[in-house]
Coordinates of C-alpha atoms in Angstrom, one line a residue:
M19 CA 83.3 -121.2 52.4
F20 CA 84.0 -117.6 52.8
R21 CA 87.0 -115.3 53.1
L22 CA 88.2 -113.2 56.1
N23 CA 91.1 -110.9 56.2
S24 CA 92.3 -111.3 59.8
A25 CA 95.0 -108.6 59.3
S26 CA 92.4 -105.9 58.7
I27 CA 90.4 -107.0 61.7
G28 CA 93.5 -107.1 63.8
L29 CA 94.4 -103.6 62.9
A30 CA 91.0 -102.2 63.5
L31 CA 90.4 -102.8 67.2
P32 CA 93.7 -103.4 69.0
A33 CA 95.4 -100.4 67.2
M34 CA 92.5 -98.2 68.3
L35 CA 92.1 -99.3 71.9
L36 CA 95.7 -100.2 72.8
S37 CA 98.0 -97.8 70.9
S38 CA 96.4 -94.9 69.1
A39 CA 95.1 -93.1 72.2
A40 CA 98.5 -93.2 73.7
W41 CA 99.8 -90.8 71.0
A42 CA 97.3 -88.1 72.0
D43 CA 98.0 -84.9 73.8
L44 CA 96.9 -84.3 77.4
T45 CA 93.8 -82.3 76.7
P46 CA 90.6 -84.1 75.7
S47 CA 90.3 -82.4 72.3
Q48 CA 93.9 -83.0 71.5
V49 CA 93.7 -86.7 72.6
W50 CA 90.7 -87.2 70.2
G51 CA 92.3 -85.1 67.4
D52 CA 95.6 -87.1 67.4
W53 CA 93.7 -90.4 67.6
R54 CA 91.5 -89.4 64.6
Q55 CA 94.5 -88.2 62.6
Y56 CA 96.3 -91.4 63.1
M57 CA 93.4 -93.7 62.3
E58 CA 92.6 -91.7 59.1
G59 CA 96.2 -91.8 58.1
M60 CA 96.1 -95.6 58.4
G61 CA 93.2 -95.8 55.9
Y62 CA 90.3 -95.8 58.2
G63 CA 87.2 -93.7 57.6
I64 CA 85.8 -92.0 60.7
S65 CA 82.5 -90.2 61.2
A66 CA 81.3 -88.7 64.5
S67 CA 79.7 -85.8 66.2
E68 CA 81.7 -83.7 68.7
T69 CA 80.5 -81.7 71.6
E70 CA 82.7 -79.8 74.1
A71 CA 81.5 -78.7 77.6
G72 CA 83.4 -77.8 80.7
G73 CA 86.8 -78.7 79.1
N74 CA 85.6 -82.2 78.3
L75 CA 84.8 -83.7 74.9
T76 CA 82.0 -86.0 74.0
V77 CA 82.3 -87.9 70.7
S78 CA 79.0 -89.5 69.7
D79 CA 77.7 -91.6 66.8
L80 CA 81.3 -92.7 66.3
T81 CA 81.8 -95.1 63.3
L82 CA 85.0 -96.5 62.0
D83 CA 85.4 -98.4 58.7
M84 CA 88.1 -99.7 56.5
P85 CA 87.8 -101.2 53.0
M86 CA 89.3 -104.5 52.1
P87 CA 90.0 -104.1 48.4
D88 CA 91.4 -107.6 47.9
E89 CA 88.3 -109.2 49.5
G90 CA 85.8 -106.7 48.0
G91 CA 84.5 -105.9 51.5
A92 CA 85.0 -103.8 54.6
V93 CA 85.4 -103.8 58.3
T94 CA 82.9 -101.4 60.1
M95 CA 82.7 -100.7 63.8
T96 CA 79.8 -98.7 65.3
M97 CA 81.5 -97.3 68.4
G98 CA 78.6 -95.4 70.1
T99 CA 79.7 -92.6 72.4
F100 CA 83.2 -91.9 73.8
E101 CA 83.9 -89.3 76.5
F102 CA 87.3 -87.6 76.9
I103 CA 87.4 -86.2 80.4
A104 CA 90.1 -84.0 81.9
N105 CA 91.0 -85.5 85.3
G106 CA 92.5 -82.2 86.7
D107 CA 95.9 -83.7 87.2
G108 CA 97.2 -83.4 83.6
S109 CA 95.8 -86.8 82.6
V110 CA 92.8 -87.6 80.4
A111 CA 90.3 -90.4 81.0
I112 CA 88.6 -92.0 78.0
V113 CA 85.2 -93.5 78.9
M114 CA 83.9 -96.1 76.4
P115 CA 80.7 -98.1 76.1
D116 CA 80.7 -101.7 77.4
R117 CA 79.6 -102.9 73.9
L118 CA 81.1 -101.9 70.6
P119 CA 79.3 -103.4 67.6
M120 CA 81.5 -104.4 64.6
T121 CA 80.6 -105.6 61.1
I122 CA 82.8 -107.5 58.7
S123 CA 81.6 -108.0 55.2
A124 CA 82.9 -109.2 51.8
T125 CA 81.3 -109.3 48.4
G126 CA 80.8 -112.7 46.7
T127 CA 82.4 -114.1 43.6
D128 CA 81.4 -116.8 41.1
T129 CA 83.2 -119.4 43.3
D130 CA 83.0 -117.8 46.8
P131 CA 79.8 -116.5 48.4
G132 CA 79.7 -113.1 50.0
F133 CA 79.2 -112.8 53.8
T134 CA 78.4 -110.4 56.6
M135 CA 79.4 -110.9 60.2
N136 CA 78.0 -108.8 63.0
L137 CA 80.0 -109.0 66.2
D138 CA 80.1 -107.3 69.6
Y139 CA 83.4 -106.3 71.2
T140 CA 82.6 -106.2 74.9
Q141 CA 84.4 -105.0 78.0
S142 CA 83.7 -104.8 81.7
D143 CA 85.3 -103.0 84.7
H144 CA 87.4 -101.1 82.2
S145 CA 89.3 -97.9 82.3
M146 CA 91.6 -95.9 80.0
T147 CA 93.9 -93.1 81.1
V148 CA 96.5 -91.0 79.3
S149 CA 99.1 -89.3 81.5
G150 CA 102.6 -87.7 81.3
T151 CA 103.7 -85.0 78.9
P152 CA 103.0 -84.4 75.2
E153 CA 106.6 -85.6 74.5
N154 CA 106.5 -88.7 76.7
M155 CA 103.1 -90.2 77.5
T156 CA 101.9 -93.3 79.3
Y157 CA 98.7 -94.9 78.3
A158 CA 97.0 -97.3 80.7
Y159 CA 94.1 -99.7 79.9
D160 CA 92.6 -102.2 82.3
A161 CA 89.6 -104.4 82.0
G162 CA 88.1 -107.2 84.1
T163 CA 87.0 -108.9 80.9
I164 CA 87.1 -108.3 77.2
G165 CA 85.3 -110.4 74.6
L166 CA 84.2 -110.9 71.0
K167 CA 80.9 -112.4 70.3
L168 CA 79.1 -113.2 67.0
T169 CA 75.6 -111.8 66.9
E170 CA 74.7 -112.6 63.3
L171 CA 76.2 -114.3 60.2
M172 CA 74.8 -113.8 56.8
V173 CA 76.1 -115.8 53.8
D174 CA 74.6 -115.0 50.3
D175 CA 71.9 -113.0 52.2
K176 CA 70.9 -116.0 54.2
S177 CA 71.1 -116.0 58.0
Y178 CA 72.9 -118.9 59.6
G179 CA 71.1 -118.3 62.9
E180 CA 72.5 -118.9 66.4
E181 CA 72.1 -122.6 66.0
N182 CA 74.5 -122.7 63.0
A183 CA 77.2 -120.1 63.9
K184 CA 78.9 -119.2 67.1
I185 CA 82.0 -117.1 68.0
D186 CA 82.5 -116.4 71.7
V187 CA 85.9 -115.3 72.9
V188 CA 86.5 -114.0 76.4
A189 CA 89.7 -112.7 78.1
T190 CA 90.0 -112.0 81.8
D191 CA 92.2 -109.7 83.9
F192 CA 93.5 -107.6 81.0
T193 CA 96.1 -105.0 81.6
S194 CA 98.3 -103.0 79.2
R195 CA 100.7 -100.1 79.5
T196 CA 102.2 -98.1 76.6
T197 CA 104.9 -95.5 76.9
M198 CA 105.2 -93.1 73.9
A199 CA 107.9 -90.7 72.8
I200 CA 106.9 -88.4 69.9
G201 CA 109.7 -86.8 67.8
D202 CA 110.5 -87.2 64.1
M203 CA 108.8 -90.6 64.6
R204 CA 106.4 -92.1 67.1
S205 CA 108.4 -94.6 69.2
Y206 CA 106.6 -96.8 71.7
E207 CA 107.1 -99.6 74.2
Q208 CA 104.1 -101.7 75.3
T209 CA 103.5 -104.4 77.9
G210 CA 100.4 -106.3 78.7
Q211 CA 99.1 -109.2 80.7
I212 CA 96.0 -111.4 80.3
G213 CA 94.9 -113.9 83.0
S214 CA 93.2 -116.3 80.7
V215 CA 91.5 -116.6 77.3
S216 CA 88.7 -119.0 76.5
Y217 CA 87.0 -119.5 73.1
D218 CA 83.9 -121.4 71.9
L219 CA 83.4 -121.6 68.1
F220 CA 80.8 -123.5 66.1
V221 CA 79.8 -123.4 62.4
H222 CA 77.3 -125.5 60.4
N223 CA 76.4 -124.8 56.8
P224 CA 72.6 -125.6 56.6
E225 CA 73.1 -126.7 53.0
Q226 CA 75.8 -129.3 54.0
T227 CA 76.0 -132.1 56.4
G228 CA 79.2 -131.2 58.2
Q229 CA 79.4 -129.1 61.4
L230 CA 82.6 -128.0 63.3
A231 CA 82.9 -127.2 67.0
M232 CA 86.0 -125.8 68.7
V233 CA 86.4 -125.1 72.4
G234 CA 89.6 -124.2 74.2
S235 CA 91.4 -122.0 76.7
M236 CA 94.8 -120.5 77.4
S237 CA 96.3 -119.0 80.6
E238 CA 98.9 -116.5 81.8
L239 CA 99.5 -114.5 78.6
T240 CA 102.2 -111.8 78.6
L241 CA 102.6 -109.3 75.7
E242 CA 105.5 -107.1 74.9
G243 CA 106.1 -104.8 71.9
G244 CA 107.8 -101.7 70.6
G245 CA 108.9 -99.9 67.6
L246 CA 108.8 -96.8 65.4
I247 CA 105.8 -95.5 63.4
P248 CA 105.9 -92.6 60.9
L249 CA 103.9 -89.5 61.9
D250 CA 102.4 -88.9 58.5
N251 CA 101.2 -90.6 55.3
L252 CA 100.3 -93.9 57.0
N253 CA 98.5 -96.5 54.9
A254 CA 98.1 -100.0 56.3
A255 CA 97.2 -101.3 52.9
D256 CA 100.7 -100.3 51.5
M257 CA 103.1 -101.8 54.0
A258 CA 106.0 -101.3 51.6
A259 CA 105.5 -97.5 51.7
M260 CA 105.2 -97.6 55.5
I261 CA 108.5 -99.5 55.8
A262 CA 110.1 -97.0 53.5
A263 CA 108.9 -94.2 55.7
G264 CA 110.5 -95.8 58.7
F265 CA 108.0 -98.2 60.1
D266 CA 109.7 -100.7 62.4
M267 CA 108.1 -102.9 65.0
S268 CA 108.5 -106.0 67.1
G269 CA 106.3 -107.9 69.5
S270 CA 106.1 -111.1 71.4
I271 CA 103.5 -113.2 73.3
T272 CA 104.3 -115.8 76.0
Y273 CA 101.5 -118.1 77.3
G274 CA 101.0 -120.8 79.9
A275 CA 99.1 -124.1 79.8
G276 CA 96.3 -124.4 77.2
N277 CA 94.0 -126.9 75.5
T278 CA 91.7 -127.2 72.5
D279 CA 88.9 -129.7 71.6
I280 CA 87.9 -130.0 68.0
N281 CA 84.9 -132.0 66.9
F282 CA 83.8 -132.3 63.3
Q283 CA 80.7 -134.3 62.5
D284 CA 79.7 -135.3 59.0
E285 CA 77.3 -138.1 58.1
T286 CA 78.8 -138.3 54.5
E287 CA 82.5 -137.8 55.1
G288 CA 82.7 -139.3 58.6
D289 CA 83.5 -137.8 62.0
F290 CA 86.8 -136.3 63.2
A291 CA 87.8 -135.3 66.7
A292 CA 91.0 -134.0 68.2
T293 CA 92.2 -132.9 71.6
T294 CA 95.4 -130.9 72.0
S295 CA 97.2 -129.5 75.0
S296 CA 100.5 -127.9 75.9
Q297 CA 102.3 -126.4 78.9
G298 CA 103.0 -123.1 77.3
G299 CA 105.1 -121.4 74.7
D300 CA 105.8 -118.2 72.9
L301 CA 105.3 -116.4 69.6
S302 CA 107.2 -113.4 68.2
V303 CA 107.1 -111.1 65.2
E304 CA 109.4 -108.4 63.8
M305 CA 108.8 -106.2 60.8
G306 CA 110.8 -103.3 59.4
P307 CA 113.5 -102.3 56.9
G308 CA 115.6 -105.2 58.1
G309 CA 113.0 -107.7 57.1
I310 CA 110.2 -109.7 58.6
A311 CA 110.7 -112.5 61.1
Y312 CA 108.4 -114.9 62.9
A313 CA 109.3 -117.4 65.6
G314 CA 107.5 -119.6 68.0
S315 CA 107.9 -122.5 70.4
Q316 CA 105.8 -124.8 72.5
K317 CA 106.5 -127.4 75.2
D318 CA 104.9 -130.6 76.2
T319 CA 102.4 -130.8 73.4
K320 CA 100.0 -133.7 73.4
M321 CA 97.5 -134.7 70.7
N322 CA 94.7 -137.3 70.6
I323 CA 93.0 -137.7 67.2
K324 CA 90.1 -139.8 66.3
V325 CA 89.3 -140.5 62.6
A326 CA 86.2 -142.3 61.4
D327 CA 88.1 -144.8 59.3
L328 CA 90.5 -145.8 62.1
P329 CA 89.4 -148.2 64.9
F330 CA 91.8 -146.7 67.4
P331 CA 92.8 -143.1 68.4
I332 CA 96.1 -141.5 67.3
D333 CA 98.1 -140.4 70.3
L334 CA 101.1 -138.2 69.7
S335 CA 103.3 -136.0 72.0
M336 CA 106.3 -133.7 71.7
A337 CA 108.5 -132.4 74.5
R338 CA 109.4 -129.4 72.5
S339 CA 108.5 -127.9 69.1
G340 CA 109.3 -124.7 67.3
F341 CA 109.7 -122.8 64.1
K342 CA 111.3 -119.6 62.8
L343 CA 111.1 -117.7 59.6
Q344 CA 113.1 -114.6 58.5
A345 CA 112.9 -112.9 55.1
P346 CA 113.9 -109.5 53.6
V347 CA 111.0 -107.2 52.6
V348 CA 112.9 -104.3 50.8
K349 CA 114.2 -104.6 47.3
S350 CA 118.0 -104.1 47.3
D351 CA 121.0 -104.7 45.2
D352 CA 122.8 -106.0 48.2
P353 CA 122.2 -109.5 49.8
Q354 CA 120.1 -109.6 52.9
D355 CA 119.7 -112.1 55.7
F356 CA 117.1 -114.9 55.7
A357 CA 116.5 -117.9 58.0
F358 CA 114.3 -120.9 58.4
G359 CA 114.0 -123.4 61.2
I360 CA 111.8 -126.1 62.5
T361 CA 112.1 -128.4 65.6
L362 CA 110.1 -131.4 66.5
G363 CA 111.8 -132.6 69.7
D364 CA 111.3 -135.9 71.5
F365 CA 108.4 -136.9 69.3
V366 CA 106.5 -140.0 70.6
M367 CA 103.7 -142.1 69.0
S368 CA 101.5 -144.6 70.8
D369 CA 102.1 -148.3 70.6
M370 CA 98.9 -148.7 68.5
I371 CA 100.4 -146.6 65.8
W372 CA 103.8 -148.4 65.9
G373 CA 101.9 -151.6 65.7
I374 CA 100.5 -150.8 62.2
F375 CA 104.0 -151.1 60.6
D376 CA 106.0 -152.8 63.3
P377 CA 103.8 -155.3 65.1
T378 CA 106.7 -157.4 66.4
G379 CA 108.5 -154.4 67.9
Q380 CA 111.8 -154.7 65.9
L381 CA 112.3 -150.9 65.6
P382 CA 113.5 -148.9 68.7
R383 CA 110.6 -146.8 69.9
D384 CA 112.7 -144.1 71.6
P385 CA 111.5 -140.5 71.2
A386 CA 112.4 -139.1 67.7
T387 CA 113.8 -135.7 66.9
I388 CA 113.7 -133.6 63.7
E389 CA 115.7 -130.4 63.8
L390 CA 116.6 -128.1 60.9
D391 CA 118.2 -124.6 61.2
L392 CA 119.1 -122.8 58.0
S393 CA 120.4 -119.2 57.5
G394 CA 121.8 -117.4 54.6
Q395 CA 121.6 -114.3 52.3
A396 CA 119.4 -113.5 49.4
K397 CA 118.9 -110.6 47.1
L398 CA 115.3 -109.3 46.9
L399 CA 114.5 -108.3 43.3
V400 CA 110.9 -107.1 43.9
N401 CA 109.2 -105.2 46.7
Y402 CA 106.6 -107.9 47.1
M403 CA 104.9 -106.1 50.0
D404 CA 104.0 -103.3 47.5
P405 CA 100.4 -104.2 46.3
E406 CA 101.1 -103.1 42.7
A407 CA 104.5 -104.9 42.5
A408 CA 103.0 -108.1 44.0
A409 CA 100.1 -108.0 41.5
N410 CA 102.6 -107.8 38.6
L411 CA 105.0 -110.4 39.8
A412 CA 106.0 -112.6 36.9
G413 CA 109.0 -114.5 38.2
P414 CA 110.9 -115.4 41.4
P415 CA 110.9 -112.4 43.8
G416 CA 114.6 -112.9 44.6
E417 CA 117.7 -115.1 44.4
V418 CA 119.7 -117.0 47.0
N419 CA 123.3 -116.0 47.4
A420 CA 124.5 -118.1 50.4
L421 CA 123.1 -120.9 52.5
T422 CA 124.3 -122.2 55.9
V423 CA 123.1 -125.4 57.4
N424 CA 123.6 -124.6 61.1
T425 CA 121.9 -127.7 62.3
L426 CA 120.5 -130.8 60.7
V427 CA 119.3 -133.6 62.9
L428 CA 117.1 -136.6 62.1
D429 CA 117.0 -139.0 65.0
A430 CA 114.5 -141.8 64.7
A431 CA 114.1 -145.6 64.8
G432 CA 117.6 -146.2 66.0
A433 CA 119.4 -144.1 63.4
R434 CA 120.8 -140.5 63.7
L435 CA 121.7 -138.3 60.8
E436 CA 123.5 -135.0 61.5
G437 CA 124.8 -132.3 59.2
Q438 CA 126.2 -128.8 58.8
G439 CA 127.8 -126.7 56.1
D440 CA 128.1 -123.5 54.1
V441 CA 127.5 -123.0 50.4
T442 CA 127.5 -119.8 48.3
F443 CA 125.7 -119.5 44.9
D444 CA 126.9 -117.7 41.8
N445 CA 123.6 -116.6 40.1
T446 CA 125.5 -115.4 37.0
D447 CA 126.5 -119.0 36.2
Q448 CA 123.5 -121.3 35.5
T449 CA 125.3 -123.5 32.9
T450 CA 127.8 -125.4 35.2
F451 CA 124.7 -126.9 36.9
P452 CA 122.0 -126.4 34.2
G453 CA 119.0 -124.4 35.4
M454 CA 120.5 -123.5 38.8
P455 CA 123.2 -121.2 40.2
K456 CA 126.6 -122.7 40.6
P457 CA 127.3 -123.7 44.3
V458 CA 130.6 -123.4 46.0
G459 CA 131.2 -124.7 49.5
A460 CA 130.9 -127.9 51.6
V461 CA 128.5 -129.9 53.7
D462 CA 129.5 -132.3 56.4
L463 CA 127.2 -135.3 57.2
S464 CA 127.4 -138.1 59.7
L465 CA 125.2 -141.2 60.1
V466 CA 124.9 -143.5 63.1
G467 CA 122.9 -146.7 62.9
G468 CA 122.1 -146.5 59.2
N469 CA 123.0 -150.1 58.3
G470 CA 121.3 -151.4 61.4
L471 CA 118.1 -149.6 60.4
L472 CA 118.3 -151.1 56.9
D473 CA 118.7 -154.6 58.3
K474 CA 115.6 -154.2 60.5
L475 CA 113.5 -152.8 57.6
V476 CA 114.5 -155.8 55.4
G477 CA 113.7 -158.2 58.3
M478 CA 110.3 -156.6 58.7
G479 CA 109.5 -156.9 55.0
M480 CA 109.1 -153.2 54.5
L481 CA 112.2 -152.8 52.3
P482 CA 113.2 -155.3 49.6
E483 CA 116.8 -156.7 49.9
E484 CA 117.8 -155.3 46.5
Q485 CA 116.7 -151.8 47.4
A486 CA 118.6 -152.1 50.7
M487 CA 121.7 -153.2 48.7
G488 CA 121.3 -150.1 46.5
A489 CA 121.2 -147.9 49.5
R490 CA 124.3 -149.4 50.9
M491 CA 126.1 -148.9 47.7
M492 CA 125.1 -145.3 47.6
M493 CA 126.4 -144.9 51.2
G494 CA 129.6 -146.6 50.2
L495 CA 130.0 -144.1 47.3
F496 CA 129.3 -140.9 49.3
A497 CA 130.6 -141.9 52.8
V498 CA 133.5 -143.4 54.7
P499 CA 133.3 -145.6 57.8
G500 CA 133.8 -143.9 61.2
T501 CA 135.8 -145.1 64.1
E502 CA 132.8 -146.7 65.8
P503 CA 130.7 -149.6 64.5
D504 CA 127.9 -148.7 62.1
T505 CA 129.0 -145.0 61.7
L506 CA 129.5 -143.2 58.4
S507 CA 130.8 -139.7 57.6
S508 CA 130.8 -137.7 54.4
K509 CA 132.1 -134.4 53.2
I510 CA 130.4 -133.1 50.0
E511 CA 132.3 -130.3 48.4
F512 CA 131.3 -128.0 45.5
T513 CA 134.5 -126.5 44.0
E514 CA 135.0 -123.2 42.2
D515 CA 135.7 -125.0 38.9
G516 CA 132.3 -126.8 39.1
Q517 CA 133.5 -130.2 40.5
V518 CA 131.5 -132.1 43.1
L519 CA 133.7 -134.2 45.5
A520 CA 132.7 -136.8 48.1
N521 CA 135.4 -137.2 50.7
G522 CA 137.9 -135.9 48.2
Q523 CA 136.8 -138.2 45.4
R524 CA 135.4 -136.5 42.3
I525 CA 131.8 -137.6 41.4
K526 CA 131.2 -134.7 39.0

């Protein structure tokens, strides 16, 4: 319905409140001056009035804004009055308002309407203090609560009203500590804790029949981060330039039990409802010259889904789940590391779902597991994080040079497939295997219970006998029997001279 650049919003407030002030000097005017210099270097526009009295500094009518060129809009925060007060012990206290108004806007297009969101960032029982020395500072921020609340939503100059749009996010017992060392670069280490987070979201387009409500909570959050930030020439819109200048960061979040309720109501399309819960997990991110990496995991996830066209709920659970993604970000003539992984461990469906395709219970209903862990090396041909290079991208941004299958597991319905292997790719030879680089290496596979699963599928009428026979012939061609009943193993080799071998037998 409308667009929102969450990265821009994410930079605007946390960077200002949790990091920037920590880079300031230990007098009020220097704290404010360094903060302002950093924010302007990141691409934010700042306007304010400054008044000094008794060694303290008052910054009033403070407004911060940042354009979003891709979205044709901007993020604007009206900050009110800040006071920078010398405590007399070498530290500086920063006194902020309880409410910080924020506006997010984007211009419309032929297919996407423009919008304006007015929100309040709120905080209670809060304090900010900078202490230490100019070369090594500690920044402390504490708040009983912090929150984000929607006060108005305008779409195509029409107000949705409180009855049609709601955003209400509240975090309790917030604490953060940042230690900064300023030299050729700004280096920092940061920790934080949040007792709990709750959220209540609702949206209804008055011109449509559907409405969406989402309510949830999360407890016991812990945040850690650190990295290097260039002192000069910062521009958050050009991440490639920042990385070239030495930007390098990492951060992680761990969290405890949480739950979410989603309710979508639509008289035309039908209703949809979902309840999810978990017993905690983690999320991490790294970005720098070595690449970008994301990883996350969650334990004891449960989902209950209700769809209008189904007469029964869909119940699912997983004891463990996770993902990882690593990719290079800097153009180089040398191969760089990449990785991808996904885990769905001990996946369980309700008997009602099983009954749809296996009413007589012929298939084993043990928990299923899917696990894939890949790593390798690739050559990045384009700095795709450079806005200009990304806009002019005409072909693949890179080429794969090597791939390792660290783990492959598919364990479900009484059968288990496992695999691992290493393959390199010659990108200068795309004739041996037309249209793709020549592979050299080997992959080892093993299958347990494959024939038994085929027999059950045939007996259930889900797989015709002739197709099962074809599958068995393929397994006979590519695999050899193991020492145990209903086990197969296979070694697929790609040779330097372009041959493909299955267990030593040439198939190409």
